[in-house]
């Protein structure tokens, strides 16, 4: 059974149970029962709808913010690993060192320009970037150390290559949107219900109440926009940036 069908049936069943129980209780109520002695159910439901929706909004914002922070951390880890490669190869012969550094620069230059735009527009990394990183790996692994000093630097270099590849894989996995469609359905439906409950309280047309209702609606709209903006860590306004690459490879900034 599809998940959306299970969700629809569960929501309909919950509504049906509440309606049936309320109707049965109303028919069995005593003739002398005074409903005015019980709290106003509309105010009670409005309060709890607002509380529950505030919790949901808070969890959603925390989730997308954590995803954005993790995405930026993947970029930082990848940049640091690549920078370490360029520094550790200084013990290698000049021709080998220069080739490895040129390959690293070519990869970083591709990432901060072409690949970054592809991640923002299409939500994926490029095959060219993968090929350039593979070339860095092959350049490091294919060199046979000739001295003990070079041999001591070989394994740390391989560790940094592996760290860069792992960070790139993590970056590739976090390029897409993090919020499932069913969560967006709940957020939008909850916003409509929460704002709709304002009218259930018989809001009057005084300037104070109208201003408060407008500000409340604007706040919910802002929080939903914030979630949407954070939902794509590399593709929207407050997105992860290429700053870690540009700080460690400033000569590629242009």
PDB file of C-alpha atoms in Angstrom:
ATOM      1  CA  UNK A   1       0.000   0.000   0.000  1.00  0.00           C
ATOM      2  CA  UNK A   2       1.473   3.425  -0.938  1.00  0.00           C
ATOM      3  CA  UNK A   3       2.564   5.650   1.930  1.00  0.00           C
ATOM      4  CA  UNK A   4       0.342   8.537   0.827  1.00  0.00           C
ATOM      5  CA  UNK A   5      -2.683   6.227   0.917  1.00  0.00           C
ATOM      6  CA  UNK A   6      -1.785   5.020   4.408  1.00  0.00           C
ATOM      7  CA  UNK A   7      -1.453   8.644   5.548  1.00  0.00           C
ATOM      8  CA  UNK A   8      -4.804   9.610   4.000  1.00  0.00           C
ATOM      9  CA  UNK A   9      -6.602   6.660   5.575  1.00  0.00           C
ATOM     10  CA  UNK A  10      -5.045   7.345   8.982  1.00  0.00           C
ATOM     11  CA  UNK A  11      -6.118  11.006   8.904  1.00  0.00           C
ATOM     12  CA  UNK A  12      -9.650  10.135   7.781  1.00  0.00           C
ATOM     13  CA  UNK A  13      -9.907   7.439  10.450  1.00  0.00           C
ATOM     14  CA  UNK A  14      -8.788   9.840  13.181  1.00  0.00           C
ATOM     15  CA  UNK A  15     -11.345  12.444  12.080  1.00  0.00           C
ATOM     16  CA  UNK A  16     -14.089   9.830  11.857  1.00  0.00           C
ATOM     17  CA  UNK A  17     -13.389   8.496  15.350  1.00  0.00           C
ATOM     18  CA  UNK A  18     -13.532  11.969  16.909  1.00  0.00           C
ATOM     19  CA  UNK A  19     -16.764  12.875  15.085  1.00  0.00           C
ATOM     20  CA  UNK A  20     -18.475   9.584  15.967  1.00  0.00           C
ATOM     21  CA  UNK A  21     -17.498   9.783  19.642  1.00  0.00           C
ATOM     22  CA  UNK A  22     -18.691  13.396  19.838  1.00  0.00           C
ATOM     23  CA  UNK A  23     -22.073  12.572  18.241  1.00  0.00           C
ATOM     24  CA  UNK A  24     -22.606   9.528  20.447  1.00  0.00           C
ATOM     25  CA  UNK A  25     -21.753  11.484  23.589  1.00  0.00           C
ATOM     26  CA  UNK A  26     -24.068  14.320  22.533  1.00  0.00           C
ATOM     27  CA  UNK A  27     -27.012  11.942  22.064  1.00  0.00           C
ATOM     28  CA  UNK A  28     -26.402  10.226  25.396  1.00  0.00           C
ATOM     29  CA  UNK A  29     -25.918  13.439  27.361  1.00  0.00           C
ATOM     30  CA  UNK A  30     -28.342  14.091  30.182  1.00  0.00           C
ATOM     31  CA  UNK A  31     -31.095  16.636  29.632  1.00  0.00           C
ATOM     32  CA  UNK A  32     -29.933  18.788  32.541  1.00  0.00           C
ATOM     33  CA  UNK A  33     -26.276  18.914  31.400  1.00  0.00           C
ATOM     34  CA  UNK A  34     -25.027  22.498  31.129  1.00  0.00           C
ATOM     35  CA  UNK A  35     -22.355  22.849  28.410  1.00  0.00           C
ATOM     36  CA  UNK A  36     -21.491  26.355  29.603  1.00  0.00           C
ATOM     37  CA  UNK A  37     -19.754  24.823  32.645  1.00  0.00           C
ATOM     38  CA  UNK A  38     -17.027  23.290  30.447  1.00  0.00           C
ATOM     39  CA  UNK A  39     -14.121  25.289  28.937  1.00  0.00           C
ATOM     40  CA  UNK A  40     -14.494  26.739  25.461  1.00  0.00           C
ATOM     41  CA  UNK A  41     -13.322  23.906  23.215  1.00  0.00           C
ATOM     42  CA  UNK A  42     -12.432  26.267  20.362  1.00  0.00           C
ATOM     43  CA  UNK A  43      -9.963  28.243  22.457  1.00  0.00           C
ATOM     44  CA  UNK A  44      -8.513  24.996  23.833  1.00  0.00           C
ATOM     45  CA  UNK A  45      -8.019  23.496  20.363  1.00  0.00           C
ATOM     46  CA  UNK A  46      -6.605  26.747  19.001  1.00  0.00           C
ATOM     47  CA  UNK A  47      -4.009  26.870  21.766  1.00  0.00           C
ATOM     48  CA  UNK A  48      -2.863  23.280  21.217  1.00  0.00           C
ATOM     49  CA  UNK A  49      -2.858  23.576  17.443  1.00  0.00           C
ATOM     50  CA  UNK A  50      -0.515  26.542  17.797  1.00  0.00           C
ATOM     51  CA  UNK A  51       1.724  24.693  20.260  1.00  0.00           C
ATOM     52  CA  UNK A  52       1.954  21.555  18.131  1.00  0.00           C
ATOM     53  CA  UNK A  53       2.608  23.529  14.953  1.00  0.00           C
ATOM     54  CA  UNK A  54       5.292  25.599  16.674  1.00  0.00           C
ATOM     55  CA  UNK A  55       7.055  22.381  17.697  1.00  0.00           C
ATOM     56  CA  UNK A  56       6.853  21.035  14.145  1.00  0.00           C
ATOM     57  CA  UNK A  57       8.220  24.286  12.724  1.00  0.00           C
ATOM     58  CA  UNK A  58      11.052  24.295  15.225  1.00  0.00           C
ATOM     59  CA  UNK A  59      12.043  20.723  14.397  1.00  0.00           C
ATOM     60  CA  UNK A  60      11.898  21.441  10.664  1.00  0.00           C
ATOM     61  CA  UNK A  61      14.091  24.536  10.984  1.00  0.00           C
ATOM     62  CA  UNK A  62      16.573  22.657  13.171  1.00  0.00           C
ATOM     63  CA  UNK A  63      16.697  19.811  10.648  1.00  0.00           C
ATOM     64  CA  UNK A  64      17.379  21.946   7.582  1.00  0.00           C
ATOM     65  CA  UNK A  65      19.887  24.094   9.481  1.00  0.00           C
ATOM     66  CA  UNK A  66      21.753  20.978  10.577  1.00  0.00           C
ATOM     67  CA  UNK A  67      21.769  19.792   6.962  1.00  0.00           C
ATOM     68  CA  UNK A  68      23.200  23.099   5.786  1.00  0.00           C
ATOM     69  CA  UNK A  69      25.881  23.060   8.497  1.00  0.00           C
ATOM     70  CA  UNK A  70      26.830  19.495   7.558  1.00  0.00           C
ATOM     71  CA  UNK A  71      27.048  20.505   3.888  1.00  0.00           C
ATOM     72  CA  UNK A  72      29.427  23.347   4.735  1.00  0.00           C
ATOM     73  CA  UNK A  73      31.501  20.972   6.861  1.00  0.00           C
ATOM     74  CA  UNK A  74      31.835  18.578   3.895  1.00  0.00           C
ATOM     75  CA  UNK A  75      33.209  21.469   1.818  1.00  0.00           C
ATOM     76  CA  UNK A  76      35.661  22.450   4.548  1.00  0.00           C
ATOM     77  CA  UNK A  77      36.903  18.864   5.010  1.00  0.00           C
ATOM     78  CA  UNK A  78      37.417  18.432   1.274  1.00  0.00           C
ATOM     79  CA  UNK A  79      39.309  21.723   0.939  1.00  0.00           C
ATOM     80  CA  UNK A  80      41.561  20.935   3.913  1.00  0.00           C
ATOM     81  CA  UNK A  81      42.386  17.467   2.583  1.00  0.00           C
ATOM     82  CA  UNK A  82      43.282  18.832  -0.854  1.00  0.00           C
ATOM     83  CA  UNK A  83      45.404  21.575   0.655  1.00  0.00           C
ATOM     84  CA  UNK A  84      47.238  18.987   2.744  1.00  0.00           C
ATOM     85  CA  UNK A  85      48.017  17.047  -0.431  1.00  0.00           C
ATOM     86  CA  UNK A  86      49.611  20.092  -2.036  1.00  0.00           C
ATOM     87  CA  UNK A  87      51.708  20.700   1.083  1.00  0.00           C
ATOM     88  CA  UNK A  88      52.800  17.123   1.763  1.00  0.00           C
ATOM     89  CA  UNK A  89      54.058  16.520  -1.783  1.00  0.00           C
ATOM     90  CA  UNK A  90      56.869  19.035  -1.200  1.00  0.00           C
ATOM     91  CA  UNK A  91      59.125  16.092  -0.302  1.00  0.00           C
ATOM     92  CA  UNK A  92      58.663  14.602  -3.783  1.00  0.00           C
ATOM     93  CA  UNK A  93      60.807  15.472  -6.809  1.00  0.00           C
ATOM     94  CA  UNK A  94      59.960  18.800  -8.416  1.00  0.00           C
ATOM     95  CA  UNK A  95      58.371  17.342 -11.553  1.00  0.00           C
ATOM     96  CA  UNK A  96      56.126  14.956  -9.574  1.00  0.00           C
ATOM     97  CA  UNK A  97      55.252  17.637  -7.048  1.00  0.00           C
ATOM     98  CA  UNK A  98      54.293  20.133  -9.731  1.00  0.00           C
ATOM     99  CA  UNK A  99      52.113  17.644 -11.605  1.00  0.00           C
ATOM    100  CA  UNK A 100      50.192  16.701  -8.460  1.00  0.00           C
ATOM    101  CA  UNK A 101      49.715  20.334  -7.495  1.00  0.00           C
ATOM    102  CA  UNK A 102      48.550  21.194 -10.998  1.00  0.00           C
ATOM    103  CA  UNK A 103      46.012  18.357 -10.862  1.00  0.00           C
ATOM    104  CA  UNK A 104      44.733  19.531  -7.468  1.00  0.00           C
ATOM    105  CA  UNK A 105      44.439  23.111  -8.751  1.00  0.00           C
ATOM    106  CA  UNK A 106      42.558  21.906 -11.822  1.00  0.00           C
ATOM    107  CA  UNK A 107      40.129  19.983  -9.634  1.00  0.00           C
ATOM    108  CA  UNK A 108      39.552  22.855  -7.197  1.00  0.00           C
ATOM    109  CA  UNK A 109      39.120  25.316 -10.059  1.00  0.00           C
ATOM    110  CA  UNK A 110      36.492  23.074 -11.612  1.00  0.00           C
ATOM    111  CA  UNK A 111      34.659  22.668  -8.288  1.00  0.00           C
ATOM    112  CA  UNK A 112      34.406  26.371  -7.437  1.00  0.00           C
ATOM    113  CA  UNK A 113      33.169  27.306 -10.898  1.00  0.00           C
ATOM    114  CA  UNK A 114      31.498  24.705 -13.077  1.00  0.00           C
ATOM    115  CA  UNK A 115      30.584  22.070 -10.492  1.00  0.00           C
ATOM    116  CA  UNK A 116      29.216  24.554  -7.977  1.00  0.00           C
ATOM    117  CA  UNK A 117      26.789  25.943 -10.550  1.00  0.00           C
ATOM    118  CA  UNK A 118      25.743  22.409 -11.480  1.00  0.00           C
ATOM    119  CA  UNK A 119      25.039  21.581  -7.832  1.00  0.00           C
ATOM    120  CA  UNK A 120      22.955  24.737  -7.459  1.00  0.00           C
ATOM    121  CA  UNK A 121      20.984  24.230 -10.675  1.00  0.00           C
ATOM    122  CA  UNK A 122      20.714  20.452 -11.008  1.00  0.00           C
ATOM    123  CA  UNK A 123      21.431  19.135  -7.495  1.00  0.00           C
ATOM    124  CA  UNK A 124      24.344  16.893  -8.516  1.00  0.00           C
ATOM    125  CA  UNK A 125      28.090  16.834  -8.941  1.00  0.00           C
ATOM    126  CA  UNK A 126      29.747  16.555 -12.345  1.00  0.00           C
ATOM    127  CA  UNK A 127      31.440  13.595 -13.996  1.00  0.00           C
ATOM    128  CA  UNK A 128      34.314  15.904 -14.903  1.00  0.00           C
ATOM    129  CA  UNK A 129      34.962  16.636 -11.237  1.00  0.00           C
ATOM    130  CA  UNK A 130      35.018  12.926 -10.453  1.00  0.00           C
ATOM    131  CA  UNK A 131      37.510  12.339 -13.269  1.00  0.00           C
ATOM    132  CA  UNK A 132      39.769  15.166 -12.059  1.00  0.00           C
ATOM    133  CA  UNK A 133      39.836  13.792  -8.514  1.00  0.00           C
ATOM    134  CA  UNK A 134      40.586  10.325  -9.875  1.00  0.00           C
ATOM    135  CA  UNK A 135      43.531  11.818 -11.730  1.00  0.00           C
ATOM    136  CA  UNK A 136      44.849  13.268  -8.458  1.00  0.00           C
ATOM    137  CA  UNK A 137      44.506   9.851  -6.832  1.00  0.00           C
ATOM    138  CA  UNK A 138      46.263   8.063  -9.671  1.00  0.00           C
ATOM    139  CA  UNK A 139      49.061  10.628  -9.700  1.00  0.00           C
ATOM    140  CA  UNK A 140      49.676  10.047  -5.988  1.00  0.00           C
ATOM    141  CA  UNK A 141      49.327   6.272  -5.996  1.00  0.00           C
ATOM    142  CA  UNK A 142      51.368   5.686  -9.177  1.00  0.00           C
ATOM    143  CA  UNK A 143      54.490   7.334  -7.826  1.00  0.00           C
ATOM    144  CA  UNK A 144      56.967   4.921  -6.244  1.00  0.00           C
ATOM    145  CA  UNK A 145      58.901   6.536  -3.358  1.00  0.00           C
ATOM    146  CA  UNK A 146      62.642   6.488  -3.867  1.00  0.00           C
ATOM    147  CA  UNK A 147      63.831   7.447  -0.401  1.00  0.00           C
ATOM    148  CA  UNK A 148      62.781   6.691   3.143  1.00  0.00           C
ATOM    149  CA  UNK A 149      61.636  10.279   3.539  1.00  0.00           C
ATOM    150  CA  UNK A 150      59.344   9.975   0.529  1.00  0.00           C
ATOM    151  CA  UNK A 151      58.094   6.602   1.759  1.00  0.00           C
ATOM    152  CA  UNK A 152      57.134   8.126   5.099  1.00  0.00           C
ATOM    153  CA  UNK A 153      55.068  10.767   3.310  1.00  0.00           C
ATOM    154  CA  UNK A 154      53.349   8.303   0.984  1.00  0.00           C
ATOM    155  CA  UNK A 155      50.757   6.854   3.368  1.00  0.00           C
ATOM    156  CA  UNK A 156      49.714  10.223   4.857  1.00  0.00           C
ATOM    157  CA  UNK A 157      49.231  11.431   1.291  1.00  0.00           C
ATOM    158  CA  UNK A 158      47.008   8.458   0.537  1.00  0.00           C
ATOM    159  CA  UNK A 159      45.015   9.192   3.707  1.00  0.00           C
ATOM    160  CA  UNK A 160      44.403  12.765   2.543  1.00  0.00           C
ATOM    161  CA  UNK A 161      43.306  11.557  -0.890  1.00  0.00           C
ATOM    162  CA  UNK A 162      40.844   9.193   0.788  1.00  0.00           C
ATOM    163  CA  UNK A 163      39.603  12.021   3.027  1.00  0.00           C
ATOM    164  CA  UNK A 164      39.036  14.270   0.010  1.00  0.00           C
ATOM    165  CA  UNK A 165      37.162  11.520  -1.824  1.00  0.00           C
ATOM    166  CA  UNK A 166      35.006  10.808   1.226  1.00  0.00           C
ATOM    167  CA  UNK A 167      34.183  14.504   1.662  1.00  0.00           C
ATOM    168  CA  UNK A 168      33.294  14.774  -2.027  1.00  0.00           C
ATOM    169  CA  UNK A 169      30.963  11.775  -1.747  1.00  0.00           C
ATOM    170  CA  UNK A 170      29.281  13.337   1.289  1.00  0.00           C
ATOM    171  CA  UNK A 171      28.945  16.626  -0.596  1.00  0.00           C
ATOM    172  CA  UNK A 172      27.365  14.814  -3.529  1.00  0.00           C
ATOM    173  CA  UNK A 173      24.823  13.146  -1.231  1.00  0.00           C
ATOM    174  CA  UNK A 174      23.795  16.464   0.330  1.00  0.00           C
ATOM    175  CA  UNK A 175      23.242  18.438  -2.870  1.00  0.00           C
ATOM    176  CA  UNK A 176      19.537  17.651  -3.112  1.00  0.00           C
ATOM    177  CA  UNK A 177      16.617  18.784  -0.994  1.00  0.00           C
ATOM    178  CA  UNK A 178      16.418  17.300   2.500  1.00  0.00           C
ATOM    179  CA  UNK A 179      12.722  17.750   3.340  1.00  0.00           C
ATOM    180  CA  UNK A 180      10.403  14.984   2.016  1.00  0.00           C
ATOM    181  CA  UNK A 181       7.208  15.963   0.248  1.00  0.00           C
ATOM    182  CA  UNK A 182       5.023  14.588   3.030  1.00  0.00           C
ATOM    183  CA  UNK A 183       6.736  16.938   5.506  1.00  0.00           C
ATOM    184  CA  UNK A 184       6.034  19.913   3.256  1.00  0.00           C
ATOM    185  CA  UNK A 185       2.401  18.800   3.072  1.00  0.00           C
ATOM    186  CA  UNK A 186       2.230  18.803   6.862  1.00  0.00           C
ATOM    187  CA  UNK A 187       3.927  22.196   7.156  1.00  0.00           C
ATOM    188  CA  UNK A 188       1.653  23.893   4.616  1.00  0.00           C
ATOM    189  CA  UNK A 189      -1.516  22.206   5.870  1.00  0.00           C
ATOM    190  CA  UNK A 190      -0.559  23.074   9.449  1.00  0.00           C
ATOM    191  CA  UNK A 191      -0.009  26.702   8.468  1.00  0.00           C
ATOM    192  CA  UNK A 192      -3.427  26.856   6.805  1.00  0.00           C
ATOM    193  CA  UNK A 193      -5.138  25.301   9.834  1.00  0.00           C
ATOM    194  CA  UNK A 194      -3.270  27.472  12.346  1.00  0.00           C
ATOM    195  CA  UNK A 195      -4.081  30.697  10.497  1.00  0.00           C
ATOM    196  CA  UNK A 196      -7.633  29.500   9.831  1.00  0.00           C
ATOM    197  CA  UNK A 197      -8.249  29.056  13.553  1.00  0.00           C
ATOM    198  CA  UNK A 198      -7.920  32.835  13.903  1.00  0.00           C
ATOM    199  CA  UNK A 199     -11.274  33.203  12.160  1.00  0.00           C
ATOM    200  CA  UNK A 200     -12.827  30.534  14.381  1.00  0.00           C
ATOM    201  CA  UNK A 201     -12.228  32.864  17.331  1.00  0.00           C
ATOM    202  CA  UNK A 202     -14.464  35.523  15.732  1.00  0.00           C
ATOM    203  CA  UNK A 203     -11.738  38.096  15.260  1.00  0.00           C
ATOM    204  CA  UNK A 204     -13.051  41.657  15.251  1.00  0.00           C
ATOM    205  CA  UNK A 205     -12.001  44.452  12.952  1.00  0.00           C
ATOM    206  CA  UNK A 206     -10.139  46.517  15.497  1.00  0.00           C
ATOM    207  CA  UNK A 207      -6.781  47.795  14.317  1.00  0.00           C
ATOM    208  CA  UNK A 208      -4.901  45.974  17.095  1.00  0.00           C
ATOM    209  CA  UNK A 209      -6.375  42.568  16.299  1.00  0.00           C
ATOM    210  CA  UNK A 210      -5.917  43.015  12.556  1.00  0.00           C
ATOM    211  CA  UNK A 211      -2.268  43.985  13.021  1.00  0.00           C
ATOM    212  CA  UNK A 212      -1.613  41.010  15.285  1.00  0.00           C
ATOM    213  CA  UNK A 213      -3.325  38.619  12.862  1.00  0.00           C
ATOM    214  CA  UNK A 214      -1.288  40.008   9.969  1.00  0.00           C
ATOM    215  CA  UNK A 215       1.985  39.765  11.875  1.00  0.00           C
ATOM    216  CA  UNK A 216       1.185  36.210  12.965  1.00  0.00           C
ATOM    217  CA  UNK A 217       0.511  35.165   9.371  1.00  0.00           C
ATOM    218  CA  UNK A 218       3.643  36.944   8.148  1.00  0.00           C
ATOM    219  CA  UNK A 219       5.748  35.163  10.792  1.00  0.00           C
ATOM    220  CA  UNK A 220       4.534  31.751   9.672  1.00  0.00           C
ATOM    221  CA  UNK A 221       5.196  32.666   6.037  1.00  0.00           C
ATOM    222  CA  UNK A 222       8.723  33.797   6.950  1.00  0.00           C
ATOM    223  CA  UNK A 223       9.483  30.575   8.827  1.00  0.00           C
ATOM    224  CA  UNK A 224       8.232  28.472   5.915  1.00  0.00           C
ATOM    225  CA  UNK A 225      10.404  30.504   3.545  1.00  0.00           C
ATOM    226  CA  UNK A 226      13.376  29.974   5.866  1.00  0.00           C
ATOM    227  CA  UNK A 227      12.842  26.214   5.788  1.00  0.00           C
ATOM    228  CA  UNK A 228      12.541  26.276   1.982  1.00  0.00           C
ATOM    229  CA  UNK A 229      15.700  28.367   1.657  1.00  0.00           C
ATOM    230  CA  UNK A 230      17.770  26.069   3.910  1.00  0.00           C
ATOM    231  CA  UNK A 231      16.326  22.940   2.278  1.00  0.00           C
ATOM    232  CA  UNK A 232      18.811  23.052  -0.634  1.00  0.00           C
ATOM    233  CA  UNK A 233      22.232  23.477   1.064  1.00  0.00           C
ATOM    234  CA  UNK A 234      24.056  24.484  -2.131  1.00  0.00           C
ATOM    235  CA  UNK A 235      21.325  25.983  -4.257  1.00  0.00           C
ATOM    236  CA  UNK A 236      19.584  28.925  -2.599  1.00  0.00           C
ATOM    237  CA  UNK A 237      20.199  32.242  -0.871  1.00  0.00           C
ATOM    238  CA  UNK A 238      21.652  31.190   2.489  1.00  0.00           C
ATOM    239  CA  UNK A 239      23.663  28.334   1.003  1.00  0.00           C
ATOM    240  CA  UNK A 240      26.965  26.655   1.725  1.00  0.00           C
ATOM    241  CA  UNK A 241      29.748  28.556  -0.007  1.00  0.00           C
ATOM    242  CA  UNK A 242      33.090  27.893  -1.668  1.00  0.00           C
ATOM    243  CA  UNK A 243      34.916  30.018   0.920  1.00  0.00           C
ATOM    244  CA  UNK A 244      36.940  27.079   2.353  1.00  0.00           C
ATOM    245  CA  UNK A 245      38.357  26.367  -1.112  1.00  0.00           C
ATOM    246  CA  UNK A 246      39.060  30.021  -1.849  1.00  0.00           C
ATOM    247  CA  UNK A 247      40.779  30.588   1.503  1.00  0.00           C
ATOM    248  CA  UNK A 248      43.166  27.670   1.009  1.00  0.00           C
ATOM    249  CA  UNK A 249      43.590  28.187  -2.742  1.00  0.00           C
ATOM    250  CA  UNK A 250      43.438  31.992  -3.068  1.00  0.00           C
ATOM    251  CA  UNK A 251      45.213  31.956  -6.434  1.00  0.00           C
ATOM    252  CA  UNK A 252      42.085  30.285  -7.916  1.00  0.00           C
ATOM    253  CA  UNK A 253      39.731  33.031  -6.767  1.00  0.00           C
ATOM    254  CA  UNK A 254      39.672  34.707 -10.136  1.00  0.00           C
TER     255      UNK A 254
END
